[in-house]
Amino acid sequence: RSKATVSVLYCIFATMKTMLGLLSAMSVGLASKIDYTGHQLYHVSSPDSCHDALVKERMSPTMNLNFLTESLREADIVVGPSDRTEFLQLLKSTNASYSIVSENIQKELDHQVANRKGYQPGNLEDFDYNEYHTYEEIIAWVRDIHSAYPQLTELVTIGTSYEGRELLGIKVTGPSTGNKKKIFTNYAIHAREWLSPATGINMIHMMLSQYSSNAEVEFLVNNLEWTFLPVTNPDGYVYTWTNDRMWRKTRSPNSQSTCVGTDPNRNWANHWGYPGASTNPCSDSYMGASVFSEVEVKSVADHVKDLSASGYIDFHCCGEMWMTPWGWTTDYPSDYEQQYDAAQRSVDAIKQVSGTSYAYGTISRVIYVASGSSVDYTYGDLGVVQSVAVELPGTFTSPSSIIAPTARETFPALLQFGFVVLNAN
């Protein structure tokens, strides 16, 4: 199994955007919202030469490209009108094959929020689980769902973002006594991945609403302590609603650079600064000025450590992947066999619900080498053997109609993960 070949579908991770011309965007509200009218979406199948060129562009951008999804040999890339000629020349020079998926991605982005009802605090029965929600609406919902299930939940303040927003989580556990094993899951560490918190909200609701009717749910809630953090990168998430739908990073300034933000999944204290992260502040894979430079990352890391968690999942989108350590190297960890077995149980649960096939295996072999990641830290530094990074289906431009089916197929996988953690020695 350690030599199993895992088919790579699509993925997410990595956007390249220079911030030239966006200097005023350092303060939310000062910059107008970016309009992606006329931006085309390309699907690129890259031979080695093109892959190397794209990686170089991703790490140290010279064009205004957005890598929406990316795997070892494929990528979905948004290209603006001003960069189209140079981009096509790059593809031609490296013999890459490509197709145009969308002539104008702004149409898809507009469709994501068309006819959105929003949410008024205190009206839990009116909350629409099938639409994307703002940070403020999510926080209000977390407080309201806690009020609706006070016997099973507890609010958890995990920290405060750079711009002063609360990292508000919710703990779910039943009345059983004893020292329960703890599972921590976080969402929206990358700001533009709206499907991530939407799925998390749905799974919290499913866990609570099914507690009295589903024996498996009742058992796992009673015997485990679950903590959910729906929005891990609040400042970046808010920015995707107010200024730039494609924003990925945090919103903290970088000294000696006009480019804002750090990739919060390259900022953890495990092999920080190794290949798979960028030293360029203008890159969406920028690792930050130092380990844990981002207060949001440090807050989550400290909380997971203080919990003595036995399970950890970092939910991303998109690409249909269930991944385990390592990200920083293609070497297999000593616990790979049990990590692989656990991943297989979860992806099998997904397939039984919907037929969706997830790729699974180590991060570096399923998607690409990525250093300084959350999963490498929780496993390598905190000893959480069952540490997982999940790439949900769809793309950043997927309509809200994808939320419900994604939650339905992912929830059984989360429950299987719970059984693995509960039964581990």
XYZ file of C-alpha atoms in Angstrom:
425
model
C 0.000 0.000 0.000
C 2.871 2.355 0.626
C 3.547 2.170 -3.100
C -0.053 2.581 -4.171
C -0.521 4.912 -7.076
C -3.168 7.497 -6.447
C -4.893 9.040 -9.413
C -4.791 12.816 -9.373
C -7.992 14.610 -10.244
C -8.015 18.331 -9.900
C -6.983 20.448 -7.048
C -6.860 23.693 -5.562
C -4.026 25.394 -3.896
C -2.022 28.018 -5.419
C -3.016 31.295 -6.965
C -0.777 33.799 -8.445
C -1.668 37.331 -8.221
C 0.523 40.422 -8.278
C -0.870 43.287 -6.273
C 0.428 46.009 -8.576
C -2.313 48.527 -9.024
C -4.061 47.338 -5.861
C -2.058 49.242 -3.264
C -5.150 50.832 -1.809
C -6.526 47.349 -1.175
C -4.402 47.137 1.970
C -7.405 48.583 3.761
C -10.724 46.845 3.281
C -13.268 49.232 1.885
C -10.801 51.564 0.169
C -10.477 49.491 -2.973
C -13.381 48.866 -5.283
C -14.463 45.297 -5.845
C -12.504 43.574 -8.579
C -14.558 42.796 -11.655
C -13.562 39.611 -13.489
C -15.548 40.416 -16.612
C -13.553 39.264 -19.629
C -11.312 36.969 -17.594
C -11.133 33.535 -19.183
C -10.756 30.179 -17.462
C -8.247 27.804 -19.089
C -7.756 24.121 -18.380
C -4.099 23.271 -18.976
C -2.600 19.790 -19.289
C 1.072 20.380 -18.846
C 4.143 18.356 -19.816
C 7.132 18.655 -17.501
C 8.486 21.790 -19.172
C 5.185 23.653 -18.866
C 4.617 22.389 -15.324
C 7.990 23.788 -14.266
C 7.176 27.120 -15.898
C 3.780 27.302 -14.197
C 5.280 26.464 -10.801
C 7.817 29.246 -11.297
C 5.016 31.659 -12.200
C 2.978 30.563 -9.186
C 5.857 31.091 -6.766
C 7.099 34.389 -8.196
C 4.335 35.901 -10.290
C 4.961 38.136 -13.262
C 1.459 37.849 -14.713
C -1.920 38.417 -13.088
C -2.925 34.729 -13.086
C -5.282 32.914 -10.736
C -4.593 29.189 -10.354
C -8.074 28.024 -9.422
C -7.223 24.344 -9.296
C -3.892 22.653 -9.666
C -2.446 19.175 -9.501
C 0.855 17.669 -10.515
C 0.156 17.911 -14.227
C -3.106 19.833 -14.645
C -4.335 23.279 -13.732
C -7.362 25.524 -14.121
C -6.124 29.081 -14.546
C -7.968 32.388 -14.803
C -6.286 34.807 -17.210
C -7.142 38.477 -17.597
C -7.263 40.262 -20.960
C -3.948 42.079 -20.420
C -2.032 38.841 -19.769
C -3.667 36.624 -22.373
C -1.053 37.052 -25.104
C 1.909 36.410 -22.790
C 0.144 33.438 -21.206
C -0.617 31.797 -24.533
C 2.982 32.334 -25.621
C 4.140 30.505 -22.489
C 1.856 27.573 -23.247
C 2.979 27.459 -26.870
C 6.667 27.519 -25.947
C 6.215 24.511 -23.612
C 3.907 22.460 -25.865
C 1.104 22.431 -23.311
C -2.390 21.485 -24.369
C -5.265 23.632 -23.159
C -8.941 24.401 -23.558
C -11.060 27.413 -22.638
C -13.577 26.392 -19.998
C -15.207 29.797 -19.541
C -15.033 32.948 -21.633
C -16.123 35.135 -18.717
C -15.890 33.885 -15.129
C -17.675 36.927 -13.701
C -20.936 35.339 -14.829
C -20.264 32.298 -12.636
C -19.261 34.508 -9.695
C -22.454 36.557 -10.017
C -24.515 33.377 -10.119
C -23.042 32.240 -6.779
C -24.818 35.016 -4.892
C -27.844 35.603 -7.135
C -31.128 35.559 -5.187
C -29.290 35.140 -1.886
C -31.554 35.635 1.151
C -28.846 36.223 3.735
C -29.531 35.651 7.431
C -30.988 37.697 10.252
C -29.673 36.652 13.697
C -32.220 34.952 15.902
C -34.177 33.386 13.039
C -32.561 29.960 12.908
C -35.566 28.368 11.207
C -35.020 30.743 8.256
C -31.321 29.943 7.772
C -30.713 28.670 4.239
C -28.150 25.859 4.310
C -28.081 25.812 0.519
C -26.516 29.230 -0.033
C -23.147 30.833 0.642
C -23.017 33.059 3.727
C -20.957 36.037 4.831
C -18.677 35.908 7.861
C -21.172 37.921 9.926
C -23.996 35.550 9.027
C -21.890 32.494 9.885
C -20.945 33.898 13.295
C -24.590 34.724 14.019
C -25.598 31.209 12.983
C -22.970 29.628 15.259
C -24.394 31.532 18.225
C -27.970 30.657 17.274
C -27.302 26.948 16.728
C -25.635 26.865 20.155
C -28.762 28.441 21.665
C -30.887 25.800 19.937
C -28.769 22.896 21.261
C -27.366 24.100 24.609
C -27.110 20.562 26.002
C -24.817 19.404 23.191
C -22.784 22.487 22.314
C -20.412 25.048 23.719
C -19.059 28.193 22.057
C -15.277 28.328 21.784
C -13.336 31.509 21.098
C -10.086 30.340 19.559
C -8.534 33.727 18.895
C -8.818 37.045 17.107
C -7.739 37.830 13.554
C -5.277 40.523 12.505
C -8.167 42.898 11.804
C -9.912 42.044 15.058
C -12.475 39.460 13.987
C -13.357 36.567 16.278
C -12.274 33.023 15.444
C -15.447 31.516 16.841
C -15.785 27.757 17.018
C -18.389 25.403 18.421
C -17.794 22.261 20.461
C -20.235 19.371 20.074
C -20.362 16.525 22.581
C -22.932 14.478 24.464
C -23.536 13.759 28.148
C -21.266 10.721 28.464
C -18.627 11.176 31.119
C -14.948 10.340 31.088
C -11.893 11.588 29.253
C -13.090 11.765 25.653
C -10.843 11.854 22.626
C -11.005 15.146 20.780
C -11.335 15.951 17.079
C -10.718 19.421 15.652
C -11.850 20.478 12.185
C -11.324 23.855 10.537
C -12.664 25.465 7.375
C -11.905 28.434 5.095
C -8.226 28.672 5.939
C -7.976 29.807 2.314
C -10.400 32.695 1.970
C -11.901 32.062 -1.462
C -12.886 28.444 -0.756
C -16.519 29.235 0.084
C -17.658 25.628 -0.237
C -15.496 24.734 2.777
C -17.369 26.703 5.488
C -20.701 26.021 3.773
C -20.029 22.290 4.092
C -18.867 22.683 7.683
C -22.043 24.512 8.673
C -24.140 21.778 7.103
C -22.228 19.007 8.877
C -22.583 20.722 12.260
C -26.314 20.986 11.643
C -26.534 17.359 10.530
C -24.651 16.176 13.608
C -26.945 18.081 15.970
C -30.250 17.488 14.189
C -29.585 13.756 13.775
C -28.372 13.188 17.338
C -31.713 11.869 18.569
C -32.534 9.823 15.462
C -29.237 8.382 14.189
C -27.576 5.811 16.442
C -24.116 6.295 14.897
C -24.276 10.052 15.329
C -25.487 9.716 18.923
C -22.691 7.268 19.732
C -19.954 9.433 18.216
C -21.241 12.646 19.788
C -21.485 10.978 23.197
C -18.053 9.416 23.055
C -16.012 12.092 21.286
C -15.545 15.828 21.650
C -15.830 17.598 18.275
C -14.691 21.171 17.698
C -15.609 22.966 14.480
C -14.063 26.277 13.369
C -16.164 27.406 10.377
C -13.995 30.374 9.347
C -10.272 30.099 10.076
C -9.213 33.136 8.001
C -11.920 35.730 8.765
C -10.183 38.778 7.296
C -9.463 37.070 4.003
C -12.962 35.583 3.869
C -14.572 38.984 4.386
C -12.318 40.406 1.673
C -13.627 37.843 -0.826
C -17.100 39.298 -0.293
C -16.147 42.972 -0.296
C -13.167 43.363 -2.627
C -11.802 40.317 -4.442
C -13.680 37.024 -4.799
C -10.405 35.255 -5.691
C -8.442 36.317 -2.590
C -6.682 33.409 -0.857
C -4.345 34.711 1.856
C -4.665 36.540 5.168
C -4.835 40.346 5.187
C -1.828 41.260 7.311
C 0.666 43.684 5.707
C 4.161 42.632 4.679
C 7.069 44.916 5.531
C 9.060 46.200 2.556
C 6.320 45.085 0.157
C 3.067 46.564 -1.086
C 1.668 43.038 -1.448
C -0.631 41.996 1.361
C -1.158 38.717 3.153
C 0.423 35.347 3.847
C -0.719 31.893 2.805
C -2.018 30.552 6.136
C -1.352 26.991 5.004
C 2.366 27.634 4.469
C 2.933 29.351 7.822
C 2.949 26.403 10.250
C 6.016 25.356 12.212
C 6.837 22.137 10.411
C 9.472 22.361 7.675
C 8.540 25.981 7.204
C 10.334 27.532 4.242
C 11.100 24.242 2.514
C 10.206 23.678 -1.169
C 6.496 24.054 -1.800
C 6.193 27.555 -0.346
C 7.164 30.944 -1.743
C 9.415 33.638 -0.303
C 7.735 36.240 -2.518
C 5.108 38.313 -0.632
C 3.205 38.777 -3.909
C 2.724 35.033 -4.305
C -0.440 33.390 -3.038
C 1.826 30.668 -1.626
C 3.869 33.166 0.416
C 5.078 31.476 3.592
C 5.192 34.633 5.706
C 8.061 36.513 7.336
C 8.448 33.881 10.053
C 6.881 30.740 11.471
C 3.432 31.504 12.881
C 3.665 35.131 11.781
C -0.102 34.967 11.182
C -2.081 35.322 14.387
C -4.898 33.176 13.031
C -2.532 30.267 12.356
C -0.834 30.581 15.752
C -4.206 30.687 17.531
C -5.430 27.495 15.866
C -2.104 25.714 16.427
C -2.135 26.615 20.126
C -5.736 25.504 20.511
C -5.176 22.119 18.866
C -2.102 21.642 21.044
C -3.967 22.567 24.224
C -6.775 20.172 23.281
C -4.370 17.259 22.970
C -6.422 16.411 19.910
C -6.515 12.859 18.585
C -7.887 13.832 15.166
C -7.514 16.864 12.902
C -9.059 17.743 9.536
C -8.367 20.857 7.476
C -11.233 21.192 4.958
C -10.440 22.916 1.653
C -11.945 22.951 -1.807
C -11.609 21.945 -4.538
C -10.474 18.695 -6.203
C -11.938 15.618 -4.473
C -8.888 14.551 -2.474
C -8.461 13.058 1.020
C -4.816 13.604 1.923
C -2.444 12.690 4.721
C 1.124 13.706 5.662
C 3.624 14.430 4.391
C 3.277 17.567 2.295
C 6.874 18.748 2.550
C 8.442 15.542 1.185
C 7.426 12.606 -0.981
C 8.771 10.216 1.671
C 6.154 8.180 3.501
C 5.714 8.706 7.270
C 6.083 5.830 9.700
C 2.322 5.794 10.354
C 1.374 5.806 6.678
C -0.337 2.423 6.652
C -2.894 3.328 9.297
C -3.330 6.797 7.790
C -3.942 5.229 4.377
C -6.414 2.719 5.805
C -8.339 5.499 7.556
C -8.409 7.613 4.404
C -9.717 4.647 2.439
C -12.593 4.200 4.892
C -13.601 7.840 4.506
C -13.414 7.930 0.708
C -15.329 4.649 0.536
C -18.072 6.263 2.632
C -18.262 9.144 0.160
C -18.444 6.804 -2.806
C -21.247 4.769 -1.233
C -23.382 7.906 -0.940
C -22.827 9.546 -4.306
C -20.416 7.514 -6.402
C -17.843 10.310 -6.157
C -14.290 8.939 -6.280
C -11.726 10.768 -4.162
C -7.994 10.479 -4.674
C -6.211 9.658 -1.419
C -2.663 9.341 -0.148
C 0.028 11.762 0.969
C -0.293 15.447 0.089
C 2.962 15.525 -1.865
C 1.995 12.548 -4.020
C -1.674 13.367 -4.596
C -1.430 17.090 -5.226
C 2.065 18.598 -4.944
C 4.844 19.332 -2.465
C 3.660 21.903 0.090
C 5.718 22.845 3.133
C 4.662 24.561 6.339
C 1.145 23.090 6.177
C -1.372 22.529 8.955
C -1.456 18.753 8.556
C 2.320 18.337 8.636
C 2.399 20.365 11.852
C -0.405 18.565 13.682
C 1.109 15.210 12.762
C 4.833 15.993 12.910
C 4.876 18.326 15.917
C 1.763 17.426 17.907
C 1.703 13.705 17.176
C -1.868 13.650 15.802
C -1.570 10.539 13.648
C -4.979 11.045 12.065
C -4.267 14.419 10.480
C -6.011 15.017 7.168
C -6.326 17.694 4.494
C -9.494 17.389 2.431
C -10.207 18.937 -0.948
C -13.964 19.017 -1.473
C -15.536 18.829 -4.955
C -16.242 21.639 -7.380
C -14.345 24.842 -8.099
C -14.254 28.325 -6.602
C -16.919 29.333 -9.104
C -19.307 26.454 -8.322
C -22.922 27.529 -7.744
C -24.516 27.174 -4.328
C -26.447 24.134 -5.590
C -23.278 22.099 -4.934
C -23.437 22.700 -1.158
C -26.146 20.208 -0.178
C -24.821 17.201 -2.159
C -21.288 17.909 -0.939
C -22.396 17.937 2.694
C -24.481 14.780 2.231
C -21.554 12.793 0.876
C -18.923 14.269 3.221
C -20.765 13.795 6.513
C -20.533 9.966 6.452
C -16.812 10.315 5.733
C -16.468 12.536 8.803
C -18.297 9.933 10.893
C -15.963 7.202 9.629
C -13.047 9.410 10.640
C -14.609 9.638 14.097
C -14.796 5.851 14.406
C -11.128 5.559 13.386
C -10.046 8.055 16.034
C -12.243 6.497 18.701
C -10.938 2.975 18.074
C -7.252 3.886 17.714
C -4.890 2.767 20.439
